[in-house]
Amino acid sequence: MLLRLALVFITVPLVELALLVQLGRYIGLGHTLGLVIITGIVGGYVAKQQGLQTIARIRREIAAGHVPTAQLWDGLFILIGGLLLITPGILTDLLGFLLLMPNIRQKVKEVVFRRIQRWIGDRWWV
């Protein structure tokens, strides 16, 4: 697990840097910097709006006497998406924006739930 994390923390920034350099060569430094800044601003705004909507849904679920499990997972993925968007880069921005899209986020939740169920398996009752 530690080796995988180390590979991710080394590989992702190197790929991002290479993509930014190539993009800078193609559209120019100013446009590349502008793109990074604009995606950060737009991403922050979208993440804030999605987060506020999710908080409202959590409050409604709690007021109705339900545990807001799905909404809490949405909030987690919105937070991760927002964090990815404030990280400069093309891939992280793309992943961040994808996590802010409700339909994509639902699919990601389904995959994560299946993996958690497989991981827990029979150990849940032990």
CSV table of C-alpha atoms in Angstrom, one decimal:
chain,number,residue,atom,x,y,z
A,1,MET,CA,0.0,0.0,0.0
A,2,LEU,CA,2.8,2.4,0.9
A,3,LEU,CA,4.6,1.7,-2.4
A,4,ARG,CA,1.4,2.4,-4.3
A,5,LEU,CA,0.9,5.7,-2.6
A,6,ALA,CA,4.6,6.7,-3.2
A,7,LEU,CA,4.1,5.9,-6.9
A,8,VAL,CA,1.0,8.0,-7.1
A,9,PHE,CA,2.6,10.9,-5.3
A,10,ILE,CA,5.6,10.8,-7.6
A,11,THR,CA,3.9,9.9,-10.9
A,12,VAL,CA,0.9,12.2,-10.8
A,13,PRO,CA,3.0,15.5,-10.3
A,14,LEU,CA,5.4,14.4,-13.0
A,15,VAL,CA,2.6,13.7,-15.5
A,16,GLU,CA,0.9,17.0,-14.6
A,17,LEU,CA,4.1,18.9,-15.0
A,18,ALA,CA,4.8,17.3,-18.4
A,19,LEU,CA,1.2,18.1,-19.6
A,20,LEU,CA,1.5,21.7,-18.4
A,21,VAL,CA,4.8,22.1,-20.2
A,22,GLN,CA,3.4,20.7,-23.4
A,23,LEU,CA,0.2,22.8,-23.1
A,24,GLY,CA,2.4,25.8,-22.5
A,25,ARG,CA,4.4,25.1,-25.7
A,26,TYR,CA,1.1,24.7,-27.6
A,27,ILE,CA,-1.0,27.6,-26.4
A,28,GLY,CA,1.7,29.7,-24.6
A,29,LEU,CA,2.6,30.4,-21.0
A,30,GLY,CA,0.1,33.1,-20.4
A,31,HIS,CA,-2.8,31.1,-21.7
A,32,THR,CA,-1.7,28.0,-19.7
A,33,LEU,CA,-1.5,30.0,-16.5
A,34,GLY,CA,-4.8,31.6,-17.2
A,35,LEU,CA,-6.4,28.2,-17.8
A,36,VAL,CA,-5.0,26.9,-14.5
A,37,ILE,CA,-6.3,30.0,-12.6
A,38,ILE,CA,-9.8,29.9,-14.3
A,39,THR,CA,-10.3,26.2,-13.6
A,40,GLY,CA,-9.4,26.8,-10.0
A,41,ILE,CA,-11.8,29.7,-9.7
A,42,VAL,CA,-14.7,27.9,-11.6
A,43,GLY,CA,-14.0,24.7,-9.8
A,44,GLY,CA,-14.0,26.4,-6.4
A,45,TYR,CA,-17.4,28.0,-7.2
A,46,VAL,CA,-18.9,24.8,-8.5
A,47,ALA,CA,-17.6,22.8,-5.5
A,48,LYS,CA,-19.0,25.4,-3.1
A,49,GLN,CA,-22.5,25.3,-4.8
A,50,GLN,CA,-22.5,21.5,-4.8
A,51,GLY,CA,-21.3,21.4,-1.2
A,52,LEU,CA,-24.1,23.8,0.0
A,53,GLN,CA,-26.7,21.8,-1.9
A,54,THR,CA,-25.4,18.6,-0.2
A,55,ILE,CA,-25.4,20.2,3.2
A,56,ALA,CA,-29.1,21.2,2.6
A,57,ARG,CA,-29.9,17.6,1.7
A,58,ILE,CA,-28.1,16.3,4.8
A,59,ARG,CA,-30.1,18.6,7.0
A,60,ARG,CA,-33.4,17.5,5.3
A,61,GLU,CA,-32.5,13.8,5.8
A,62,ILE,CA,-31.6,14.4,9.5
A,63,ALA,CA,-34.8,16.4,10.0
A,64,ALA,CA,-36.8,13.5,8.6
A,65,GLY,CA,-35.1,11.2,11.0
A,66,HIS,CA,-33.0,9.4,8.4
A,67,VAL,CA,-29.2,8.8,8.4
A,68,PRO,CA,-27.9,10.8,5.4
A,69,THR,CA,-25.4,8.2,4.3
A,70,ALA,CA,-25.6,8.8,0.5
A,71,GLN,CA,-25.4,12.6,1.1
A,72,LEU,CA,-22.3,12.2,3.3
A,73,TRP,CA,-20.6,10.2,0.6
A,74,ASP,CA,-21.6,12.9,-1.9
A,75,GLY,CA,-20.0,15.5,0.4
A,76,LEU,CA,-16.8,13.5,0.6
A,77,PHE,CA,-16.5,13.2,-3.1
A,78,ILE,CA,-17.3,16.9,-3.6
A,79,LEU,CA,-14.5,17.7,-1.1
A,80,ILE,CA,-12.1,15.5,-3.0
A,81,GLY,CA,-13.2,17.0,-6.3
A,82,GLY,CA,-12.6,20.5,-4.9
A,83,LEU,CA,-9.2,19.6,-3.6
A,84,LEU,CA,-8.3,18.2,-7.0
A,85,LEU,CA,-9.4,21.4,-8.6
A,86,ILE,CA,-7.2,23.6,-6.5
A,87,THR,CA,-4.2,21.4,-7.4
A,88,PRO,CA,-2.7,22.9,-10.5
A,89,GLY,CA,-2.8,20.5,-13.4
A,90,ILE,CA,-4.8,19.1,-16.2
A,91,LEU,CA,-5.5,15.6,-15.0
A,92,THR,CA,-6.4,16.6,-11.5
A,93,ASP,CA,-8.7,19.3,-12.8
A,94,LEU,CA,-10.4,16.8,-15.1
A,95,LEU,CA,-10.9,14.3,-12.2
A,96,GLY,CA,-12.1,17.1,-9.9
A,97,PHE,CA,-14.7,18.3,-12.4
A,98,LEU,CA,-15.8,14.7,-13.0
A,99,LEU,CA,-16.4,14.3,-9.2
A,100,LEU,CA,-18.5,17.4,-9.2
A,101,MET,CA,-20.9,16.0,-11.8
A,102,PRO,CA,-23.7,14.2,-10.0
A,103,ASN,CA,-24.1,11.4,-12.5
A,104,ILE,CA,-20.4,10.6,-12.6
A,105,ARG,CA,-20.2,10.9,-8.8
A,106,GLN,CA,-23.1,8.3,-8.5
A,107,LYS,CA,-21.1,5.9,-10.6
A,108,VAL,CA,-18.0,6.4,-8.6
A,109,LYS,CA,-19.9,5.8,-5.4
A,110,GLU,CA,-21.2,2.5,-6.8
A,111,VAL,CA,-17.7,1.4,-7.6
A,112,VAL,CA,-16.4,2.4,-4.2
A,113,PHE,CA,-19.3,0.7,-2.4
A,114,ARG,CA,-18.6,-2.5,-4.3
A,115,ARG,CA,-14.9,-2.4,-3.5
A,116,ILE,CA,-15.7,-1.7,0.2
A,117,GLN,CA,-18.1,-4.6,0.3
A,118,ARG,CA,-15.5,-6.9,-1.3
A,119,TRP,CA,-12.8,-5.7,1.1
A,120,ILE,CA,-15.0,-6.1,4.2
A,121,GLY,CA,-16.6,-9.3,3.0
A,122,ASP,CA,-17.0,-11.7,5.9
A,123,ARG,CA,-14.8,-9.7,8.2
A,124,TRP,CA,-17.7,-7.3,8.9
A,125,TRP,CA,-19.1,-9.7,11.6
A,126,VAL,CA,-15.8,-10.8,13.1
